[in-house]
Short mmCIF file of C-alpha atoms in Angstrom, two decimals:
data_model
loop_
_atom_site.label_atom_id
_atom_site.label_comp_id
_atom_site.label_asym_id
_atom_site.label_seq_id
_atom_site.Cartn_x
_atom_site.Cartn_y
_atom_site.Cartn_z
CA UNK A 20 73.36 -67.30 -74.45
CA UNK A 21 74.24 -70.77 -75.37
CA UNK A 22 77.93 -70.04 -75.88
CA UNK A 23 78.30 -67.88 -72.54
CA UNK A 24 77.25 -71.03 -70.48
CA UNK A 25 79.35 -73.15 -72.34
CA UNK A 26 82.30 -71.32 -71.28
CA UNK A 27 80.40 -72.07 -67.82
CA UNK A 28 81.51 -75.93 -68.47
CA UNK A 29 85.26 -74.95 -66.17
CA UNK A 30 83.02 -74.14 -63.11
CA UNK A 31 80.86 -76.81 -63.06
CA UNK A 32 83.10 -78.27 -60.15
CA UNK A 33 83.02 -75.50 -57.89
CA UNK A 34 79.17 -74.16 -58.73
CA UNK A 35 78.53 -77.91 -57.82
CA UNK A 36 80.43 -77.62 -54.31
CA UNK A 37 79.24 -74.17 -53.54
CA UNK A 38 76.02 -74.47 -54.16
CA UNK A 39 75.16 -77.76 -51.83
CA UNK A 40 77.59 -75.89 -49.22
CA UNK A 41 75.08 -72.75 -49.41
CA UNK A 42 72.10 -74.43 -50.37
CA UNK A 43 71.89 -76.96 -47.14
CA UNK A 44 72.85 -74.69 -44.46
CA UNK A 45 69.76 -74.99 -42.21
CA UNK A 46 66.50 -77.43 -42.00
CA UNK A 47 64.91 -79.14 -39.70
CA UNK A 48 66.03 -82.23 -38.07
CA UNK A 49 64.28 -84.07 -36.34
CA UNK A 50 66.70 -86.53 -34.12
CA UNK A 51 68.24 -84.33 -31.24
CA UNK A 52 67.05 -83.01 -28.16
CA UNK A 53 65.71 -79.50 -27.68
CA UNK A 54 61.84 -79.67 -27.41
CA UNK A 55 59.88 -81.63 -29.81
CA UNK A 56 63.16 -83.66 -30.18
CA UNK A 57 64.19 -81.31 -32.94
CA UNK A 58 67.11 -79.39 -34.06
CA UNK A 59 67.20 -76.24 -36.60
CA UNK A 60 70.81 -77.42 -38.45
CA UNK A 61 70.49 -80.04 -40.30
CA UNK A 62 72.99 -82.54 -39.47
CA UNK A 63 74.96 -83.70 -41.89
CA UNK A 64 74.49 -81.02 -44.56
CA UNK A 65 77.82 -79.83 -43.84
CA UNK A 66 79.48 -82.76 -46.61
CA UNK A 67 81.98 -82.57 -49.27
CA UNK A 68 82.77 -78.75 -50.72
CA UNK A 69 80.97 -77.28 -47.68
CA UNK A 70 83.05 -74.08 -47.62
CA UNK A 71 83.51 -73.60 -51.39
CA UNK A 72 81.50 -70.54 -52.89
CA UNK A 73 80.24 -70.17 -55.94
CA UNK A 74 82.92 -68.59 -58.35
CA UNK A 75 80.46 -65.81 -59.73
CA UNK A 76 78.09 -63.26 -59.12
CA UNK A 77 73.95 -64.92 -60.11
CA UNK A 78 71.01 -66.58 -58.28
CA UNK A 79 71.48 -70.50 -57.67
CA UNK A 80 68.62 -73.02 -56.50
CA UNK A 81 69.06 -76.01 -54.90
CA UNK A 82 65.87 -78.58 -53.59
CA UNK A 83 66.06 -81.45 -50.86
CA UNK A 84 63.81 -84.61 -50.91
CA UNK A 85 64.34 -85.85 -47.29
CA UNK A 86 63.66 -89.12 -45.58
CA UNK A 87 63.71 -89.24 -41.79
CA UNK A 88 62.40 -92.69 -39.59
CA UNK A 89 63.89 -92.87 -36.12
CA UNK A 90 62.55 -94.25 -32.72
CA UNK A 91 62.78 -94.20 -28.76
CA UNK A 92 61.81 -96.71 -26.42
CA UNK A 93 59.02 -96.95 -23.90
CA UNK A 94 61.77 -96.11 -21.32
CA UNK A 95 62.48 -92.57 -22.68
CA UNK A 96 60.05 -89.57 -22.66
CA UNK A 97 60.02 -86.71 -24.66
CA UNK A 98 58.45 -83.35 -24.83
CA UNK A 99 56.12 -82.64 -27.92
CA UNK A 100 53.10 -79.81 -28.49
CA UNK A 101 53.20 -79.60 -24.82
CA UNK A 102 52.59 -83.46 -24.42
CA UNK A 103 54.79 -85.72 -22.16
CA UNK A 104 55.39 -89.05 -24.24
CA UNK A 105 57.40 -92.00 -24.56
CA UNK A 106 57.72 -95.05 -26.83
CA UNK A 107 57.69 -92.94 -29.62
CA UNK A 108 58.36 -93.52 -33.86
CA UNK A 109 58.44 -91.39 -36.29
CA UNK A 110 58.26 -90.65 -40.02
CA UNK A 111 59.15 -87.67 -42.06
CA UNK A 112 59.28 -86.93 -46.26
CA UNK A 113 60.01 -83.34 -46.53
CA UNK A 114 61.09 -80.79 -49.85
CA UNK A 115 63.09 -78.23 -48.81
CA UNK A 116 63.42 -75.75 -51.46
CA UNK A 117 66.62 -73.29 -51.38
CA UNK A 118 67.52 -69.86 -53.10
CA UNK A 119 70.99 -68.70 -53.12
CA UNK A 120 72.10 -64.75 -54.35
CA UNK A 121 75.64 -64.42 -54.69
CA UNK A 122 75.77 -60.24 -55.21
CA UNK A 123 79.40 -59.84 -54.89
CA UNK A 124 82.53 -62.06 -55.51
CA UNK A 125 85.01 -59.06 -53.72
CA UNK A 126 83.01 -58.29 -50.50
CA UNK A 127 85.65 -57.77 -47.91
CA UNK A 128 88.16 -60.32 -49.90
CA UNK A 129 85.63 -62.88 -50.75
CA UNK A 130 82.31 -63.85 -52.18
CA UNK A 131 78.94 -63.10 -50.49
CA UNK A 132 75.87 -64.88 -50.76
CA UNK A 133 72.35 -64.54 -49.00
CA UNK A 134 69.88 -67.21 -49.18
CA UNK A 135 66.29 -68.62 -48.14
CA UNK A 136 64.79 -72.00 -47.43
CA UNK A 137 61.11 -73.39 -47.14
CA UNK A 138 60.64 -76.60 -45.55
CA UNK A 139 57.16 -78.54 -46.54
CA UNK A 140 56.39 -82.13 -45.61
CA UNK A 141 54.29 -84.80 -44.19
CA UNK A 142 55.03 -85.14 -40.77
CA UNK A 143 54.16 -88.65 -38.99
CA UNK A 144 54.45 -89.66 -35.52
CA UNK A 145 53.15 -92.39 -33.03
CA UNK A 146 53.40 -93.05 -29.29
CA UNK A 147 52.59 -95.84 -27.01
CA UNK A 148 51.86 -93.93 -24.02
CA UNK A 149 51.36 -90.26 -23.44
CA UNK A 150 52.54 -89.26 -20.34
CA UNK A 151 50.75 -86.02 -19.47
CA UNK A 152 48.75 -83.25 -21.96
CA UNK A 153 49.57 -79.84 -22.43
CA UNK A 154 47.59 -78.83 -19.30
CA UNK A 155 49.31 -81.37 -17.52
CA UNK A 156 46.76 -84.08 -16.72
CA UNK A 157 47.76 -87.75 -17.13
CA UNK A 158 46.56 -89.44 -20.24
CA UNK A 159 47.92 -93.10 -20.53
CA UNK A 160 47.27 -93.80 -23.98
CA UNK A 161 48.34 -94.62 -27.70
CA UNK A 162 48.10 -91.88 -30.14
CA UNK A 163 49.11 -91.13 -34.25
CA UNK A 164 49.27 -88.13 -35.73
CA UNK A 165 50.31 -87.16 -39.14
CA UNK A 166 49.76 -83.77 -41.04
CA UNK A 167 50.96 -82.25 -44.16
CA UNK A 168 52.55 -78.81 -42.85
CA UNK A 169 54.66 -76.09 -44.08
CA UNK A 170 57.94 -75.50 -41.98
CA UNK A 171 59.52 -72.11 -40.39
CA UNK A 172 61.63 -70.51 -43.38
CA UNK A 173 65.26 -69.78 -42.75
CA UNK A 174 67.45 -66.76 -43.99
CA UNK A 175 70.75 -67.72 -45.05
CA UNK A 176 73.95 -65.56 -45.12
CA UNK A 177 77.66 -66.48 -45.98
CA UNK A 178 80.72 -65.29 -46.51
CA UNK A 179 83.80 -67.37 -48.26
CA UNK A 180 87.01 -66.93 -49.39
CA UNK A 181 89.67 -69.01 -51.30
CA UNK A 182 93.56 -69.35 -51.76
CA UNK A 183 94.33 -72.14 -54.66
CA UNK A 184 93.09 -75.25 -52.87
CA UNK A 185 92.17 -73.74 -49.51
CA UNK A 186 88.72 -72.52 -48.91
CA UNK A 187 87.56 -70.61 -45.89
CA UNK A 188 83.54 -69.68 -44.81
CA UNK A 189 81.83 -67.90 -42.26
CA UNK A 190 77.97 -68.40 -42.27
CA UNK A 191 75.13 -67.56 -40.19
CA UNK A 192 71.43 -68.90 -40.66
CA UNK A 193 68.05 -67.53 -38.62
CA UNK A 194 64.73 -69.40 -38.31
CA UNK A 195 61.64 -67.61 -38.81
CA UNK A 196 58.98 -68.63 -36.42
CA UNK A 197 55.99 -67.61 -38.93
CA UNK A 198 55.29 -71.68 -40.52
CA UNK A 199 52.36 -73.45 -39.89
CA UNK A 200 53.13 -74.29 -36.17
CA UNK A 201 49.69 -76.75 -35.38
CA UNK A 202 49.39 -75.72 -31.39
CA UNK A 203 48.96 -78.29 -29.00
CA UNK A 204 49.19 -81.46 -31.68
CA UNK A 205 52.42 -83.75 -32.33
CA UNK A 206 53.35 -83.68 -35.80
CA UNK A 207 54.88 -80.64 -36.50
CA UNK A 208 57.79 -79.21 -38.51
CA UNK A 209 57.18 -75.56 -37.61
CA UNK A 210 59.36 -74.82 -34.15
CA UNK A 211 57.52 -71.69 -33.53
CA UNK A 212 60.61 -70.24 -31.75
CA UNK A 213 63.39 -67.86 -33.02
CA UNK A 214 66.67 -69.68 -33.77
CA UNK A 215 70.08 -68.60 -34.91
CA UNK A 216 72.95 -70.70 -35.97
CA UNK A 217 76.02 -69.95 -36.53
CA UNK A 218 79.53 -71.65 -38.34
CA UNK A 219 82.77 -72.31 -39.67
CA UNK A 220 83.74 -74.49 -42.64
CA UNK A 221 86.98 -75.25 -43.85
CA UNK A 222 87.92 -76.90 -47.38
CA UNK A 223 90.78 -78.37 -48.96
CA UNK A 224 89.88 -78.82 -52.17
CA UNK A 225 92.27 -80.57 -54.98
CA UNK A 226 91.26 -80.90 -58.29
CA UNK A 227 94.13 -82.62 -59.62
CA UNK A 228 94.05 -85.60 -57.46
CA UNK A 229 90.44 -85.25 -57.22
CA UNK A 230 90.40 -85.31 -53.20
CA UNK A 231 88.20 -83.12 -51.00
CA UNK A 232 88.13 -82.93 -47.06
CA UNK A 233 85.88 -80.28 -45.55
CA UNK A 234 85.26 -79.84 -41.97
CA UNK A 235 82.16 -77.61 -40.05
CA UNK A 236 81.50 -76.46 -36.68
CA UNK A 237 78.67 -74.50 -35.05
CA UNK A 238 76.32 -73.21 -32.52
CA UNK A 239 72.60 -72.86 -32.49
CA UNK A 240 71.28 -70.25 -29.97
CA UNK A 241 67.46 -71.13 -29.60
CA UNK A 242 64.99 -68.98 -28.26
CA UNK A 243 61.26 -69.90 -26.37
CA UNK A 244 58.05 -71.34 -27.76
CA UNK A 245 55.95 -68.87 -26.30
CA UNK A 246 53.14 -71.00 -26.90
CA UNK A 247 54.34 -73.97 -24.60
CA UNK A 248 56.59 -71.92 -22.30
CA UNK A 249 59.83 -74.07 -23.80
CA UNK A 250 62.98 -72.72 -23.92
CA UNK A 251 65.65 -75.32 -25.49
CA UNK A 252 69.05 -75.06 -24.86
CA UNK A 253 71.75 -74.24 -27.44
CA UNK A 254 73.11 -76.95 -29.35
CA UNK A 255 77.16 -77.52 -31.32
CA UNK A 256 77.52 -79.66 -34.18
CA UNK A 257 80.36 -80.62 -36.10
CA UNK A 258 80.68 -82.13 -39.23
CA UNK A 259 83.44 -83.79 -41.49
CA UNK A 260 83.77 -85.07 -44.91
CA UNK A 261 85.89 -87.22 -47.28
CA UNK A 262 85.87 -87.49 -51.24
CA UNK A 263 87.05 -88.65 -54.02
CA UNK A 264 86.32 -87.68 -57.61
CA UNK A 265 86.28 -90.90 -59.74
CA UNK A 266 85.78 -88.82 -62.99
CA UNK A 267 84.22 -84.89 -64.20
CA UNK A 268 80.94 -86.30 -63.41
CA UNK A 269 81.09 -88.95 -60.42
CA UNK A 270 82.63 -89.26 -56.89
CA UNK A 271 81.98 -90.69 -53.75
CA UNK A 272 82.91 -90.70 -49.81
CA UNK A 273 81.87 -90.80 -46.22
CA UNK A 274 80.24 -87.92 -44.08
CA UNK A 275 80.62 -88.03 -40.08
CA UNK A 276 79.01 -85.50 -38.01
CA UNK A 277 78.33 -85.26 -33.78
CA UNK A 278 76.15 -83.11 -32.03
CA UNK A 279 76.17 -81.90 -28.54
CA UNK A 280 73.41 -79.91 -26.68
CA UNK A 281 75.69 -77.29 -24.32
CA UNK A 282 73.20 -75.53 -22.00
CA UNK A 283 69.90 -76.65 -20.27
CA UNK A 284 66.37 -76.55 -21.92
CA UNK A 285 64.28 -74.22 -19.01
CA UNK A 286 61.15 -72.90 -19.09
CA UNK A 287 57.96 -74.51 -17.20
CA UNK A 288 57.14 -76.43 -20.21
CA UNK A 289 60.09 -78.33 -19.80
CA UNK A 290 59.09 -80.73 -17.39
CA UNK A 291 62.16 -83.29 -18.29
CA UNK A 292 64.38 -80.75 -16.88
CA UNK A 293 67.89 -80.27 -18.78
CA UNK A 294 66.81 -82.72 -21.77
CA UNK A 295 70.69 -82.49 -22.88
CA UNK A 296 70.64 -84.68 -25.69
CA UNK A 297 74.02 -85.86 -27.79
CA UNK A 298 74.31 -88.02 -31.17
CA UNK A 299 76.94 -89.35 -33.56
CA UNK A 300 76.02 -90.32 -37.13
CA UNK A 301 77.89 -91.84 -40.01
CA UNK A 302 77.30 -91.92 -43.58
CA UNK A 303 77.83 -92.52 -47.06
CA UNK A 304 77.62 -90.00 -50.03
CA UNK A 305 77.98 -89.81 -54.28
CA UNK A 306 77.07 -86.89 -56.64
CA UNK A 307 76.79 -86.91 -60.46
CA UNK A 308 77.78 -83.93 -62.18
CA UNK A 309 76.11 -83.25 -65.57
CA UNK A 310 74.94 -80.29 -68.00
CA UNK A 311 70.72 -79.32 -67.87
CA UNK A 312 69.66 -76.64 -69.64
CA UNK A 313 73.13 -75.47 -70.57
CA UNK A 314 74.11 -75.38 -67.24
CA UNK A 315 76.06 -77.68 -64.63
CA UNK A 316 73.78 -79.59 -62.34
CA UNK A 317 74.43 -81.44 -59.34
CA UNK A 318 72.67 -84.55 -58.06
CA UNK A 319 73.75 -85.60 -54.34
CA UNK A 320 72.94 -88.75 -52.60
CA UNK A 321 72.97 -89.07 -48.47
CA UNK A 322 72.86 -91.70 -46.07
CA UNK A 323 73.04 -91.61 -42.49
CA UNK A 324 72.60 -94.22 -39.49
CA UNK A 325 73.27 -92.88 -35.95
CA UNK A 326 74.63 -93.92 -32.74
CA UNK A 327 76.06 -92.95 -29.19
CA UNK A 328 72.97 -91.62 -28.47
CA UNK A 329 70.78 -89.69 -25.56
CA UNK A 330 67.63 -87.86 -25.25
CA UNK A 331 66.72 -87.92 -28.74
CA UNK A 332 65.19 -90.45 -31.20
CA UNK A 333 67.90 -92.86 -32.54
CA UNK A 334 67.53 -93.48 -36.51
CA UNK A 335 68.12 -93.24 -40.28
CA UNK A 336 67.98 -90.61 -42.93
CA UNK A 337 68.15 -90.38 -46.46
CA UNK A 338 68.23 -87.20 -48.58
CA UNK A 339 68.55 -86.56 -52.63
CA UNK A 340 69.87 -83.17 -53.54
CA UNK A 341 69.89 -81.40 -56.63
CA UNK A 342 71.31 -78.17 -57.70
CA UNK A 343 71.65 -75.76 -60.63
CA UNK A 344 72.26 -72.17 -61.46
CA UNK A 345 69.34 -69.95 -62.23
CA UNK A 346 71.56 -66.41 -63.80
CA UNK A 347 74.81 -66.52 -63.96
CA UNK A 348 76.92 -63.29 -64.14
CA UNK A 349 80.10 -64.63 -66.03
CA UNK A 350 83.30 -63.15 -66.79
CA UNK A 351 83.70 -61.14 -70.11
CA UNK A 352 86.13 -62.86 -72.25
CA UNK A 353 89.33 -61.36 -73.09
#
């Protein structure tokens, strides 16, 4: 066993890439509009390698520690639990835990993979002033609330393929609206609505000069919290990334990405109206490539600040990813 994932050491690179590309494809994010203020792609995940697949057939794992603290004004409102409220701050530390199953490397010319994620955090949010309750009755005063909760999973599938340095991938993520959704309350990280999401990546990836630039684009259809009669609009994101690889183990670069909501949130809980929110971040990135268990691991740090933005909370995010190959299926030698 040893020896077969020592041969593994040549795709340490590429497991690396593909595995953060497939890994990080949808979580919660809790800094555009939509109701609660929250979006189900995770901005910025879309970062160096994004389209490159994993180079064989196995089951990969990748986990998230996430850092979220952003803020709005007493001159904005936003919708939450059914609540009206402005002047509003918060705080999230969330794990999102990620399996990837690559079945087939030569599924209609390329590799296929089908994955699941499970969000689970502490969720922490005050307001100065809330504007009306879910029934709609005025309220006029400060609140907190903060909860441990479990997310809605998400169901991951993607489809890549690869010509020398170019890389090509197709995805297509759904949110499950079975997580602990806490009814009527304001820290949540459960949207209790059906969600799809769906993208292009692009990759050109050189491993002789050590440069990578990958680019992402999307849609996210969202469907209604039945619950609060909200029906958010659908949201585009893109994303794009620069890197260089210093060394085998270490590189570096910058991440930008922009999102746009496109249609109209609706629905009687919506009582902003249209709530079309848009945001621009930019950040910073480095990974370390090394060898755990026999096998190549991947540690990613992110940061991201944001600006240009409206109808959503305005702030900073940090998130540490790692990554490593469960099974690996690799080639018999010759």
């Amino acid at each position: 066993m040893i020896a077969r994932f020592e041969k593994s050491r040549r795709y340490r690179p590429l497991l690396a890439l593909g595995l953060a590309a497939g890994g990080l494809l949808g979580l919660a994010q809790p800094a555009s509009a939509d109701e609660g203020g929250a979006s189900v792609y995770l901005l910025g995940s879309g970062g160096p390698g994004t389209a490159i697949m994993p180079p064989v057939k196995g089951v990969f794992f990748s986990n998230t520690l996430y850092y979220y603290s952003g803020e709005a004004g007493g001159d904005k409102q936003f919708p939450i639990g059914g609540s009206v409220v402005a002047d509003l701050n918060a705080a999230i530390t969330a794990d999102f835990a990620t399996v990837l199953w690559v079945p087939s490397t030569d599924f209609a010319g390329g590799t296929l993979a089908l994955g699941a994620t499970l969000p689970v955090g502490e969720v922490d949010i005050d307001v100065s002033g809330v504007i009306s309750g879910p029934a709609g009755g005025g309220v006029g005063v400060s609140r907190n609330d903060s909860a441990f909760v479990v997310g809605d999973p998400l169901v991951t599938a993607l489809l890549g393929w690869s010509k020398g340095n170019y890389h090509l991938q197709v995805g297509a993520m759904v949110n499950l609206p079975i997580g602990d959704y806490r009814k009527d309350e304001l820290a949540n990280l459960a949207f209790h609505r059906w969600a799809a999401d769906t993208s292009v990546a692009a990759t050109w990836h050189d491993p002789a000069s050590g440069w990578d630039v990958s680019g992402k684009a999307g849609v996210t259809f969202n469907g209604t919290n039945e619950h609060t009669d909200y029906n958010s609009g659908n949201d585009f994101h893109a994303e794009l990334a620069v890197e260089k690889a210093f060394s085998k183990a270490f590189s570096a670069g910058v991440q930008l990405y922009h999102f746009r909501q496109i249609s109209d949130d609706s629905g009687s809980g919506a009582r902003l109206g249209a709530f079309k929110g848009k945001a621009s971040g930019v950040g910073v990135t480095a990974a370390w490539n090394f060898q755990l268990a026999e096998r190549p691991a991947t540690l990613r740090l992110r940061a991201f600040t944001e600006f240009d933005v409206e109808n959503r909370l305005e702030g900073d995010s940090i998130f540490l990813d790692f990554s490593i190959p469960l099974v690996m299926k690799l080639p018999t030698a010759p």
